[in-house]
Coordinates of N, CA, C and O and ligand atoms in Angstrom, one line a residue:
M13 N -59.3 -160.3 66.4 CA -58.2 -161.2 66.1 C -57.3 -161.4 67.3 O -56.9 -160.4 67.9
A14 N -57.0 -162.6 67.7 CA -56.1 -162.8 68.8 C -54.7 -162.4 68.4 O -54.3 -162.7 67.3
P15 N -54.0 -161.7 69.3 CA -52.7 -161.2 68.9 C -51.7 -162.3 68.6 O -50.7 -162.2 68.0
S16 N -52.0 -163.6 69.2 CA -51.0 -164.6 69.0 C -51.2 -165.3 67.6 O -50.3 -166.1 67.2
Q17 N -52.2 -165.0 66.9 CA -52.4 -165.6 65.6 C -51.4 -165.0 64.6 O -51.3 -163.8 64.5
P18 N -50.7 -165.9 63.9 CA -49.8 -165.4 62.8 C -50.6 -164.7 61.7 O -51.7 -165.1 61.4
V19 N -50.1 -163.6 61.2 CA -50.8 -162.9 60.1 C -49.8 -162.7 58.9 O -48.7 -162.4 59.1
A20 N -50.4 -163.0 57.8 CA -49.6 -162.8 56.5 C -49.6 -161.3 56.2 O -50.7 -160.7 56.0
H21 N -48.4 -160.7 56.3 CA -48.4 -159.2 56.1 C -48.8 -158.8 54.7 O -49.2 -157.6 54.5
D22 N -48.7 -159.7 53.8 CA -48.9 -159.2 52.4 C -50.4 -159.5 52.0 O -50.8 -159.2 50.9
S23 N -51.2 -160.1 52.9 CA -52.5 -160.4 52.5 C -53.4 -159.1 52.4 O -53.2 -158.2 53.3
K24 N -54.3 -159.1 51.4 CA -55.1 -157.9 51.3 C -56.0 -157.8 52.5 O -56.3 -156.7 53.0
A25 N -56.5 -158.9 53.1 CA -57.3 -158.9 54.3 C -56.6 -158.2 55.4 O -57.2 -157.4 56.1
H26 N -55.3 -158.5 55.5 CA -54.6 -157.9 56.6 C -54.5 -156.4 56.5 O -54.7 -155.6 57.4
V27 N -54.2 -155.9 55.3 CA -54.0 -154.5 55.0 C -55.4 -153.8 55.3 O -55.5 -152.7 55.9
A28 N -56.5 -154.4 54.8 CA -57.8 -153.9 55.0 C -58.1 -153.7 56.5 O -58.7 -152.8 57.0
D29 N -57.6 -154.8 57.2 CA -57.8 -154.8 58.7 C -57.1 -153.6 59.3 O -57.6 -152.9 60.2
L30 N -55.8 -153.3 58.8 CA -55.0 -152.3 59.4 C -55.7 -150.9 59.2 O -55.8 -150.1 60.0
Y31 N -56.2 -150.7 57.9 CA -56.9 -149.5 57.6 C -58.1 -149.3 58.5 O -58.4 -148.2 59.0
A32 N -58.9 -150.4 58.7 CA -60.1 -150.3 59.5 C -59.7 -149.9 60.9 O -60.4 -149.1 61.6
K33 N -58.6 -150.5 61.4 CA -58.2 -150.2 62.8 C -57.8 -148.7 62.9 O -58.1 -148.0 63.9
L34 N -57.1 -148.2 61.9 CA -56.7 -146.8 61.9 C -57.8 -145.9 62.0 O -57.8 -144.9 62.7
E35 N -58.9 -146.2 61.3 CA -60.1 -145.3 61.3 C -60.7 -145.2 62.6 O -61.3 -144.2 63.0
H36 N -60.5 -146.2 63.5 CA -61.1 -146.2 64.8 C -60.2 -145.6 65.9 O -60.5 -145.4 67.0
E37 N -58.9 -145.5 65.5 CA -57.9 -145.0 66.4 C -57.8 -143.5 66.3 O -57.7 -142.9 65.2
S38 N -57.7 -142.8 67.4 CA -57.5 -141.4 67.3 C -55.9 -141.2 67.2 O -55.2 -142.0 67.8
L39 N -55.5 -140.2 66.5 CA -54.1 -140.0 66.3 C -53.8 -138.6 66.9 O -53.5 -137.7 66.2
D40 N -53.9 -138.6 68.2 CA -53.6 -137.3 68.8 C -52.1 -137.2 69.1 O -51.6 -137.6 70.1
L41 N -51.5 -136.5 68.1 CA -50.0 -136.4 68.1 C -49.5 -135.6 69.3 O -48.4 -135.9 69.8
A42 N -50.3 -134.7 69.8 CA -49.9 -133.9 70.9 C -49.7 -134.7 72.2 O -48.9 -134.3 73.1
E43 N -50.3 -135.9 72.2 CA -50.1 -136.8 73.4 C -48.9 -137.7 73.3 O -48.5 -138.3 74.3
L44 N -48.3 -137.7 72.2 CA -47.1 -138.6 72.0 C -45.8 -137.8 72.4 O -45.7 -136.7 71.9
P45 N -44.9 -138.5 73.1 CA -43.6 -137.8 73.3 C -42.9 -137.7 71.9 O -43.1 -138.5 71.0
V46 N -42.0 -136.7 71.8 CA -41.3 -136.5 70.6 C -39.8 -136.9 70.8 O -39.2 -136.6 71.8
E47 N -39.3 -137.7 69.8 CA -37.9 -138.2 69.9 C -37.2 -137.9 68.6 O -37.8 -138.0 67.5
E48 N -35.9 -137.6 68.7 CA -35.1 -137.4 67.5 C -34.5 -138.7 67.2 O -33.9 -139.4 68.1
A49 N -34.7 -139.2 66.0 CA -34.1 -140.5 65.6 C -32.6 -140.5 65.6 O -32.0 -139.5 65.2
V50 N -32.0 -141.6 66.1 CA -30.6 -141.8 66.0 C -30.3 -142.3 64.6 O -30.9 -143.3 64.2
L51 N -29.5 -141.6 63.9 CA -29.3 -142.0 62.5 C -27.8 -142.5 62.4 O -26.9 -141.8 62.9
T52 N -27.5 -143.6 61.7 CA -26.2 -144.1 61.6 C -25.8 -144.3 60.2 O -26.7 -144.5 59.3
S53 N -24.5 -144.5 59.9 CA -24.0 -144.8 58.6 C -23.6 -146.3 58.6 O -23.0 -146.8 59.6
A54 N -23.9 -147.0 57.5 CA -23.5 -148.4 57.4 C -22.0 -148.5 57.5 O -21.2 -147.6 57.1
P55 N -21.5 -149.6 58.2 CA -22.3 -150.8 58.6 C -22.9 -150.6 60.0 O -23.4 -151.6 60.5
N56 N -22.8 -149.4 60.6 CA -23.4 -149.3 62.0 C -24.9 -149.1 62.0 O -25.5 -148.5 61.0
V57 N -25.5 -149.6 63.0 CA -27.0 -149.4 63.1 C -27.3 -148.8 64.5 O -26.5 -148.9 65.4
P58 N -28.4 -148.1 64.6 CA -28.7 -147.4 65.9 C -28.9 -148.5 67.0 O -29.3 -149.6 66.7
P59 N -28.8 -148.1 68.3 CA -29.1 -149.1 69.3 C -30.5 -149.5 69.3 O -31.4 -148.8 68.8
S60 N -30.8 -150.7 69.8 CA -32.2 -151.2 69.8 C -33.1 -150.3 70.6 O -32.7 -149.7 71.6
T61 N -34.4 -150.3 70.2 CA -35.4 -149.5 70.9 C -35.8 -150.2 72.2 O -36.3 -151.3 72.1
T62 N -35.7 -149.6 73.3 CA -36.0 -150.2 74.6 C -37.4 -149.8 75.1 O -37.9 -150.4 76.0
R63 N -37.9 -148.7 74.6 CA -39.2 -148.2 75.1 C -40.3 -149.1 74.7 O -40.3 -149.8 73.7
D64 N -41.4 -149.0 75.5 CA -42.6 -149.8 75.2 C -43.8 -149.0 74.9 O -44.9 -149.4 75.1
Y65 N -43.6 -147.8 74.4 CA -44.7 -146.9 74.1 C -44.3 -146.2 72.7 O -43.1 -146.1 72.4
P66 N -45.3 -145.7 72.0 CA -45.0 -145.0 70.7 C -44.6 -143.6 70.9 O -44.9 -143.0 71.9
V67 N -43.8 -143.1 70.0 CA -43.4 -141.7 70.0 C -43.6 -141.1 68.6 O -43.8 -141.8 67.6
V68 N -43.5 -139.8 68.5 CA -43.3 -139.1 67.2 C -41.8 -139.1 67.0 O -41.1 -138.6 67.8
L69 N -41.4 -139.9 66.0 CA -39.9 -140.0 65.8 C -39.5 -139.1 64.6 O -39.9 -139.3 63.5
K70 N -38.7 -138.1 65.0 CA -38.3 -137.1 63.9 C -37.1 -137.6 63.2 O -36.1 -138.0 63.8
V71 N -37.2 -137.6 61.9 CA -36.1 -138.1 61.0 C -35.8 -137.0 60.0 O -36.7 -136.6 59.2
D72 N -34.6 -136.4 60.1 CA -34.3 -135.3 59.1 C -33.4 -135.9 58.1 O -32.3 -136.4 58.4
L73 N -33.8 -135.7 56.8 CA -33.0 -136.2 55.7 C -32.7 -135.1 54.7 O -33.6 -134.2 54.5
T74 N -31.5 -135.0 54.2 CA -31.2 -134.0 53.2 C -30.7 -134.7 52.0 O -29.7 -135.5 52.0
A75 N -31.2 -134.3 50.8 CA -30.8 -134.8 49.5 C -29.6 -134.0 49.1 O -29.7 -132.7 49.0
T76 N -28.5 -134.7 48.8 CA -27.3 -133.9 48.3 C -26.6 -134.7 47.2 O -26.9 -135.9 47.0
I77 N -25.7 -133.9 46.5 CA -24.8 -134.6 45.5 C -23.5 -134.5 46.1 O -23.0 -133.4 46.5
K78 N -22.7 -135.6 46.2 CA -21.4 -135.5 46.9 C -20.4 -136.3 46.0 O -20.6 -137.5 45.7
K79 N -19.3 -135.6 45.7 CA -18.3 -136.3 45.0 C -17.4 -137.1 45.9 O -16.9 -136.6 46.9
T80 N -17.3 -138.4 45.7 CA -16.6 -139.3 46.6 C -15.4 -140.0 45.9 O -15.6 -140.4 44.8
Q81 N -14.3 -140.1 46.6 CA -13.2 -140.8 46.1 C -13.5 -142.3 46.3 O -13.4 -142.8 47.5
L82 N -13.8 -143.1 45.3 CA -14.2 -144.5 45.5 C -12.9 -145.3 45.6 O -12.9 -146.3 46.3
T83 N -11.9 -145.1 44.7 CA -10.7 -145.8 44.7 C -9.6 -144.7 44.6 O -9.9 -143.5 44.5
G84 N -8.3 -145.1 44.6 CA -7.2 -144.2 44.4 C -7.4 -143.4 43.1 O -6.9 -142.3 43.0
A85 N -8.0 -144.0 42.1 CA -8.0 -143.4 40.8 C -9.4 -142.8 40.4 O -9.4 -141.9 39.6
Y86 N -10.4 -143.3 41.1 CA -11.7 -142.9 40.6 C -12.6 -142.1 41.6 O -12.7 -142.5 42.8
K87 N -13.1 -141.0 41.2 CA -14.1 -140.3 42.0 C -15.5 -140.6 41.4 O -15.6 -140.8 40.2
Y88 N -16.5 -140.5 42.2 CA -17.9 -140.7 41.7 C -18.8 -139.7 42.4 O -18.8 -139.4 43.6
E89 N -19.7 -139.1 41.5 CA -20.7 -138.2 42.1 C -21.9 -138.9 42.6 O -22.7 -139.4 41.8
Q90 N -22.0 -139.1 43.9 CA -23.1 -139.9 44.5 C -24.3 -139.0 44.7 O -24.1 -137.8 45.1
W91 N -25.5 -139.5 44.6 CA -26.7 -138.8 44.9 C -27.1 -139.4 46.3 O -27.2 -140.6 46.4
T92 N -27.2 -138.6 47.3 CA -27.2 -139.1 48.7 C -28.4 -138.6 49.5 O -29.0 -137.6 49.2
F93 N -28.7 -139.4 50.6 CA -29.4 -138.8 51.7 C -28.4 -138.6 52.8 O -27.6 -139.5 53.2
N94 N -28.3 -137.4 53.3 CA -27.3 -137.0 54.4 C -25.9 -137.3 54.0 O -25.1 -137.8 54.9
D95 N -25.5 -137.1 52.8 CA -24.1 -137.2 52.4 C -23.5 -138.6 52.5 O -22.3 -138.8 52.7
Q96 N -24.4 -139.6 52.6 CA -23.9 -141.0 52.7 C -24.7 -142.0 51.9 O -25.9 -141.8 51.6
V97 N -24.0 -143.0 51.4 CA -24.6 -144.1 50.6 C -24.1 -145.4 51.3 O -23.0 -145.7 51.4
P98 N -25.1 -146.3 51.7 CA -26.5 -146.0 51.7 C -26.9 -144.9 52.7 O -26.1 -144.5 53.5
G99 N -28.2 -144.5 52.6 CA -28.7 -143.4 53.5 C -28.7 -143.9 54.9 O -28.4 -145.1 55.2
P100 N -28.9 -143.0 55.9 CA -28.9 -143.4 57.3 C -29.9 -144.6 57.6 O -30.9 -144.7 57.0
F101 N -29.4 -145.4 58.5 CA -30.3 -146.5 59.0 C -31.2 -145.9 60.0 O -30.8 -145.2 60.9
I102 N -32.5 -146.2 59.9 CA -33.5 -145.6 60.8 C -34.1 -146.8 61.6 O -34.5 -147.8 61.0
R103 N -34.2 -146.6 62.9 CA -34.7 -147.6 63.8 C -36.0 -147.1 64.5 O -35.9 -146.0 65.1
A104 N -37.1 -147.8 64.4 CA -38.3 -147.4 65.0 C -39.1 -148.5 65.5 O -38.6 -149.7 65.6
R105 N -40.3 -148.3 66.0 CA -41.1 -149.3 66.6 C -42.6 -149.2 66.1 O -43.0 -148.1 65.8
V106 N -43.2 -150.4 66.0 CA -44.6 -150.3 65.5 C -45.4 -149.4 66.4 O -45.3 -149.4 67.6
G107 N -46.2 -148.5 65.8 CA -47.0 -147.6 66.5 C -46.4 -146.2 66.5 O -47.1 -145.2 66.7
D108 N -45.1 -146.1 66.2 CA -44.5 -144.8 66.2 C -45.1 -144.0 65.0 O -45.4 -144.6 64.0
V109 N -45.1 -142.7 65.1 CA -45.4 -141.8 64.0 C -44.1 -141.2 63.5 O -43.5 -140.4 64.3
V110 N -43.6 -141.6 62.4 CA -42.4 -141.1 61.8 C -42.6 -139.7 61.2 O -43.5 -139.6 60.3
E111 N -41.9 -138.7 61.7 CA -42.1 -137.4 61.1 C -40.8 -137.2 60.2 O -39.7 -136.9 60.7
V112 N -41.0 -137.3 58.9 CA -39.9 -137.2 58.0 C -39.8 -135.7 57.5 O -40.8 -135.2 57.0
T113 N -38.6 -135.2 57.6 CA -38.4 -133.8 57.0 C -37.3 -134.0 55.9 O -36.2 -134.4 56.2
L114 N -37.7 -133.7 54.7 CA -36.7 -133.8 53.6 C -36.4 -132.4 53.1 O -37.3 -131.7 52.7
T115 N -35.1 -132.2 53.1 CA -34.6 -130.9 52.5 C -33.8 -131.2 51.2 O -33.0 -132.1 51.3
N116 N -34.1 -130.5 50.2 CA -33.4 -130.8 48.9 C -32.2 -129.8 48.7 O -32.5 -128.6 48.4
K117 N -31.0 -130.2 48.9 CA -29.8 -129.3 48.7 C -29.1 -129.7 47.5 O -27.9 -129.4 47.4
D118 N -29.7 -130.4 46.5 CA -29.1 -130.8 45.3 C -29.1 -129.6 44.3 O -30.2 -129.2 43.9
E119 N -28.0 -129.0 44.1 CA -27.9 -127.8 43.3 C -28.1 -128.0 41.8 O -28.1 -127.0 41.0
S120 N -28.3 -129.2 41.4 CA -28.5 -129.4 39.9 C -30.0 -129.2 39.5 O -30.3 -129.2 38.4
G121 N -30.8 -129.0 40.5 CA -32.2 -128.7 40.2 C -33.1 -129.9 40.2 O -34.3 -129.8 39.9
M122 N -32.6 -131.1 40.5 CA -33.4 -132.3 40.4 C -34.3 -132.4 41.6 O -33.9 -132.1 42.7
P123 N -35.6 -132.8 41.4 CA -36.5 -133.1 42.6 C -36.1 -134.4 43.2 O -35.5 -135.3 42.6
H124 N -36.3 -134.5 44.5 CA -36.1 -135.8 45.2 C -37.2 -136.0 46.2 O -37.9 -135.1 46.6
N125 N -37.4 -137.3 46.7 CA -38.4 -137.6 47.7 C -38.1 -138.8 48.4 O -37.0 -139.4 48.2
I126 N -39.0 -139.2 49.3 CA -38.8 -140.5 50.1 C -39.9 -141.4 49.8 O -41.1 -141.1 50.1
D127 N -39.6 -142.6 49.4 CA -40.6 -143.7 49.2 C -40.2 -144.8 50.2 O -39.2 -145.4 49.9
C128 N -40.8 -144.9 51.3 CA -40.4 -145.8 52.3 C -41.4 -147.0 52.4 O -42.6 -146.8 52.5
H129 N -40.9 -148.2 52.2 CA -41.8 -149.3 52.1 C -42.4 -149.7 53.5 O -43.3 -150.6 53.5
A130 N -42.0 -149.0 54.5 CA -42.7 -149.2 55.8 C -43.9 -148.3 55.9 O -44.7 -148.5 56.8
F131 N -44.1 -147.4 55.0 CA -45.3 -146.5 55.0 C -46.3 -147.1 54.1 O -46.0 -147.3 52.9
L132 N -47.5 -147.3 54.6 CA -48.6 -147.8 53.8 C -49.2 -146.6 53.0 O -49.1 -145.5 53.4
G133 N -49.8 -147.0 51.9 CA -50.4 -146.0 51.0 C -49.6 -145.8 49.8 O -48.5 -146.3 49.6
P134 N -50.2 -145.1 48.8 CA -49.6 -145.0 47.5 C -48.2 -144.3 47.5 O -48.1 -143.3 48.1
G135 N -47.2 -145.0 46.9 CA -45.9 -144.3 46.7 C -45.1 -144.2 48.0 O -44.1 -143.6 48.0
G136 N -45.6 -144.9 49.1 CA -44.8 -144.8 50.3 C -44.4 -143.5 50.8 O -43.3 -143.3 51.4
G137 N -45.2 -142.5 50.5 CA -44.9 -141.1 51.0 C -44.2 -140.2 49.9 O -44.0 -139.1 50.2
S138 N -43.9 -140.8 48.8 CA -43.2 -140.0 47.8 C -43.9 -138.8 47.3 O -43.3 -137.7 47.1
A139 N -45.2 -138.9 47.1 CA -46.0 -137.8 46.5 C -45.9 -136.6 47.5 O -45.8 -135.4 47.0
V140 N -46.0 -136.8 48.8 CA -46.1 -135.7 49.7 C -44.7 -135.2 50.2 O -44.6 -134.2 50.9
T141 N -43.6 -135.9 49.8 CA -42.3 -135.5 50.2 C -41.5 -135.0 49.0 O -40.3 -134.6 49.2
T142 N -42.0 -134.9 47.8 CA -41.2 -134.5 46.7 C -40.9 -133.0 46.9 O -41.7 -132.1 47.0
T143 N -39.6 -132.8 46.9 CA -39.1 -131.4 47.1 C -38.2 -130.9 45.9 O -37.5 -131.7 45.3
E144 N -38.3 -129.7 45.6 CA -37.5 -129.1 44.6 C -36.3 -128.5 45.3 O -36.2 -128.5 46.5
E145 N -35.3 -128.0 44.5 CA -34.1 -127.4 45.0 C -34.4 -126.4 46.1 O -35.2 -125.5 46.0
N146 N -33.7 -126.5 47.3 CA -33.8 -125.6 48.4 C -35.2 -125.6 49.1 O -35.4 -124.8 49.9
Q147 N -36.0 -126.7 48.8 CA -37.3 -126.8 49.4 C -37.2 -127.8 50.6 O -36.4 -128.7 50.5
T148 N -38.0 -127.6 51.6 CA -38.1 -128.6 52.7 C -39.6 -129.0 52.9 O -40.5 -128.1 52.8
K149 N -39.8 -130.3 53.0 CA -41.2 -130.8 53.3 C -41.2 -131.7 54.4 O -40.3 -132.5 54.6
T150 N -42.3 -131.7 55.2 CA -42.4 -132.6 56.4 C -43.7 -133.4 56.2 O -44.7 -132.8 55.9
A151 N -43.6 -134.7 56.5 CA -44.8 -135.5 56.5 C -44.8 -136.5 57.6 O -43.7 -136.9 58.0
R152 N -45.9 -137.0 58.1 CA -45.9 -138.0 59.2 C -46.6 -139.3 58.7 O -47.6 -139.2 58.0
F153 N -46.0 -140.4 59.2 CA -46.5 -141.7 58.8 C -46.6 -142.6 60.0 O -45.6 -142.7 60.8
K154 N -47.7 -143.2 60.3 CA -47.8 -144.2 61.4 C -47.3 -145.5 60.9 O -47.7 -146.1 59.9
L155 N -46.4 -146.2 61.7 CA -45.9 -147.5 61.4 C -46.8 -148.6 61.9 O -47.1 -148.6 63.1
L156 N -47.3 -149.4 61.0 CA -48.3 -150.4 61.3 C -47.7 -151.8 61.3 O -48.3 -152.7 61.9
C157 N -46.7 -152.0 60.5 CA -46.2 -153.4 60.3 C -44.7 -153.5 60.7 O -43.9 -152.6 60.3
P158 N -44.3 -154.5 61.5 CA -42.9 -154.7 61.8 C -42.2 -155.3 60.6 O -42.7 -155.9 59.8
G159 N -40.8 -155.1 60.7 CA -40.0 -155.7 59.6 C -38.9 -154.7 59.2 O -38.7 -153.6 59.7
L160 N -38.0 -155.2 58.3 CA -36.9 -154.4 57.8 C -37.4 -154.0 56.4 O -37.7 -154.8 55.5
F161 N -37.4 -152.7 56.2 CA -37.9 -152.1 54.9 C -36.9 -151.2 54.2 O -36.1 -150.5 54.9
V162 N -37.0 -151.2 52.9 CA -36.2 -150.3 52.1 C -36.9 -148.9 52.0 O -38.1 -148.8 52.0
Y163 N -36.0 -147.9 52.0 CA -36.6 -146.6 51.6 C -35.7 -146.1 50.4 O -34.5 -146.5 50.4
H164 N -36.2 -145.3 49.6 CA -35.4 -144.8 48.4 C -36.1 -143.6 47.8 O -37.2 -143.3 48.2
C165 N -35.3 -142.9 47.0 CA -35.9 -141.8 46.3 C -36.7 -142.4 45.1 O -36.3 -143.3 44.4
A166 N -37.9 -141.8 44.9 CA -38.8 -142.3 43.8 C -39.1 -141.2 42.8 O -40.1 -141.2 42.1
A167 N -38.1 -140.3 42.7 CA -38.3 -139.3 41.7 C -37.8 -139.9 40.4 O -37.0 -140.8 40.4
A168 N -38.5 -139.5 39.3 CA -38.2 -140.1 38.0 C -36.9 -139.6 37.4 O -36.6 -138.5 37.6
P169 N -36.1 -140.5 36.8 CA -36.3 -142.0 36.6 C -35.8 -142.7 37.9 O -34.7 -142.6 38.3
V170 N -36.8 -143.4 38.5 CA -36.5 -144.0 39.8 C -35.2 -144.9 39.9 O -34.4 -144.7 40.8
P171 N -35.0 -145.8 38.9 CA -33.8 -146.6 39.0 C -32.5 -145.8 39.0 O -31.5 -146.2 39.6
V172 N -32.5 -144.7 38.4 CA -31.3 -143.8 38.3 C -31.1 -143.2 39.7 O -29.9 -143.1 40.1
H173 N -32.1 -142.7 40.3 CA -31.9 -142.1 41.7 C -31.5 -143.2 42.7 O -30.6 -142.9 43.5
I174 N -32.0 -144.4 42.5 CA -31.6 -145.5 43.4 C -30.1 -145.9 43.1 O -29.3 -146.0 44.0
A175 N -29.8 -146.1 41.8 CA -28.5 -146.6 41.5 C -27.4 -145.6 41.8 O -26.3 -146.0 42.1
N176 N -27.7 -144.3 41.9 CA -26.7 -143.3 42.2 C -26.6 -143.2 43.7 O -25.7 -142.4 44.1
G177 N -27.4 -143.9 44.5 CA -27.1 -143.9 45.9 C -28.3 -143.5 46.8 O -28.1 -143.5 48.1
M178 N -29.5 -143.2 46.3 CA -30.5 -142.7 47.2 C -31.4 -143.9 47.7 O -32.5 -144.1 47.2
F179 N -30.8 -144.6 48.6 CA -31.6 -145.7 49.2 C -31.0 -146.0 50.6 O -29.9 -145.6 51.0
G180 N -31.9 -146.6 51.5 CA -31.4 -146.9 52.8 C -32.4 -147.9 53.4 O -33.3 -148.4 52.8
L181 N -32.2 -148.2 54.7 CA -33.1 -149.2 55.4 C -33.8 -148.6 56.7 O -33.2 -147.7 57.3
M182 N -35.0 -149.0 56.9 CA -35.7 -148.7 58.2 C -36.1 -150.0 58.8 O -36.7 -150.9 58.2
Y183 N -35.7 -150.2 60.1 CA -36.1 -151.4 60.8 C -37.2 -151.0 61.8 O -37.1 -150.0 62.6
V184 N -38.4 -151.6 61.6 CA -39.5 -151.4 62.5 C -39.7 -152.5 63.5 O -40.0 -153.6 63.1
Q185 N -39.3 -152.3 64.7 CA -39.4 -153.3 65.7 C -40.8 -153.6 66.1 O -41.7 -152.7 66.2
P186 N -41.1 -154.9 66.3 CA -42.5 -155.3 66.7 C -42.8 -154.6 68.0 O -41.9 -154.3 68.8
A187 N -44.1 -154.5 68.3 CA -44.5 -153.8 69.6 C -44.2 -154.7 70.8 O -43.9 -154.3 71.9
E188 N -44.2 -156.1 70.6 CA -44.0 -156.9 71.7 C -42.8 -157.8 71.8 O -42.6 -158.5 72.8
A189 N -42.0 -157.8 70.8 CA -40.7 -158.6 70.9 C -39.7 -157.9 69.9 O -40.1 -157.0 69.2
D190 N -38.5 -158.3 70.0 CA -37.5 -157.8 69.1 C -36.6 -158.9 68.6 O -36.7 -160.0 69.0
L191 N -35.6 -158.5 67.8 CA -34.6 -159.4 67.4 C -33.8 -159.9 68.7 O -33.7 -159.2 69.7
L192 N -33.3 -161.1 68.6 CA -32.6 -161.7 69.7 C -31.3 -160.9 69.9 O -30.7 -160.4 69.0
P193 N -30.9 -160.8 71.2 CA -29.7 -160.0 71.4 C -28.4 -160.7 70.8 O -28.4 -161.9 70.8
V194 N -27.5 -159.9 70.3 CA -26.3 -160.4 69.7 C -25.2 -159.5 70.1 O -25.4 -158.4 70.7
D195 N -23.9 -159.9 69.9 CA -22.8 -159.1 70.3 C -22.7 -157.8 69.5 O -22.4 -156.8 70.1
K196 N -23.0 -157.9 68.2 CA -22.9 -156.7 67.4 C -23.8 -156.8 66.2 O -23.9 -157.8 65.6
E197 N -24.5 -155.7 65.9 CA -25.4 -155.7 64.8 C -24.8 -154.8 63.7 O -24.2 -153.8 63.9
Y198 N -24.9 -155.3 62.4 CA -24.4 -154.5 61.3 C -25.5 -154.4 60.2 O -26.4 -155.3 60.2
C199 N -25.4 -153.5 59.3 CA -26.2 -153.5 58.1 C -25.3 -153.4 56.9 O -24.4 -152.7 56.9
V200 N -25.7 -154.2 55.9 CA -25.0 -154.1 54.6 C -26.0 -154.0 53.6 O -27.0 -154.7 53.6
M201 N -25.8 -153.1 52.6 CA -26.8 -152.9 51.6 C -26.2 -152.6 50.3 O -25.2 -151.9 50.3
Q202 N -26.7 -153.1 49.2 CA -26.1 -152.8 47.9 C -27.2 -152.6 46.9 O -28.2 -153.3 46.9
S203 N -27.0 -151.6 46.0 CA -27.9 -151.5 44.9 C -27.2 -151.8 43.6 O -26.0 -151.5 43.5
E204 N -27.9 -152.4 42.7 CA -27.2 -152.7 41.4 C -28.0 -152.0 40.3 O -29.2 -151.8 40.3
W205 N -27.2 -151.6 39.3 CA -27.8 -151.0 38.1 C -28.1 -152.0 37.1 O -27.2 -152.7 36.6
Y206 N -29.4 -152.2 36.8 CA -29.8 -153.3 35.9 C -29.7 -152.8 34.5 O -30.3 -151.8 34.1
H207 N -29.0 -153.5 33.6 CA -28.9 -153.2 32.2 C -29.8 -154.2 31.4 O -29.7 -155.4 31.6
E208 N -30.5 -153.6 30.5 CA -31.2 -154.5 29.6 C -30.2 -155.3 28.8 O -29.2 -154.7 28.3
P209 N -30.4 -156.6 28.5 CA -29.4 -157.3 27.7 C -29.5 -156.7 26.2 O -30.5 -156.3 25.8
P210 N -28.3 -156.7 25.5 CA -28.4 -156.1 24.2 C -29.3 -157.0 23.3 O -29.4 -158.2 23.5
E211 N -29.9 -156.3 22.3 CA -30.8 -157.0 21.4 C -30.0 -157.9 20.5 O -28.9 -157.5 20.0
K212 N -30.6 -159.1 20.2 CA -29.9 -160.0 19.3 C -30.2 -159.5 17.9 O -31.2 -158.9 17.6
G213 N -29.3 -159.9 17.0 CA -29.5 -159.5 15.6 C -28.2 -159.1 15.1 O -27.9 -159.0 14.0
Ligands
CU317 CU1 -33.7 -138.5 44.1

């Protein structure tokens, strides 16, 4: 396939193509430089990626419960990644191997995990990153598609973990171009708690 041809990222043929390509590529991690991801809190985002080669990008996330003063009168117990809602903004590049390490410091005993929509495969990594209290797990994922992706905790009940704060964004820069330069980049993200409408009767 010529690189200039536009590709529909959601097409099954495209995904099959990516898997076929992966099978023929060696993933010798020892040959890749290792980089610690710059993680930021909204509305700030990490600086754009200027390198033109892939790395093993280390991302350390910790699941916590944090009581936050939302207004002068109200406190709220947030469920967080790294004590912040939304979770840290992660910036990477197509071809990078993201090494996610998740530590569960939630003392209530709830399990947590990372389901990142930039990671292909079932559950976006949630099955292999599910951690119990005081447990740490590390998993690696190769980024194949550029774009802005959501990540969130997918421990059951999923909407409750998301609505309480366990969500964030990962931007995967294309291998050959990036967003146009601007004066300042921001990220804004909001999750809503969906309520079923009351039954009529
Ligand atoms: Cu969770």
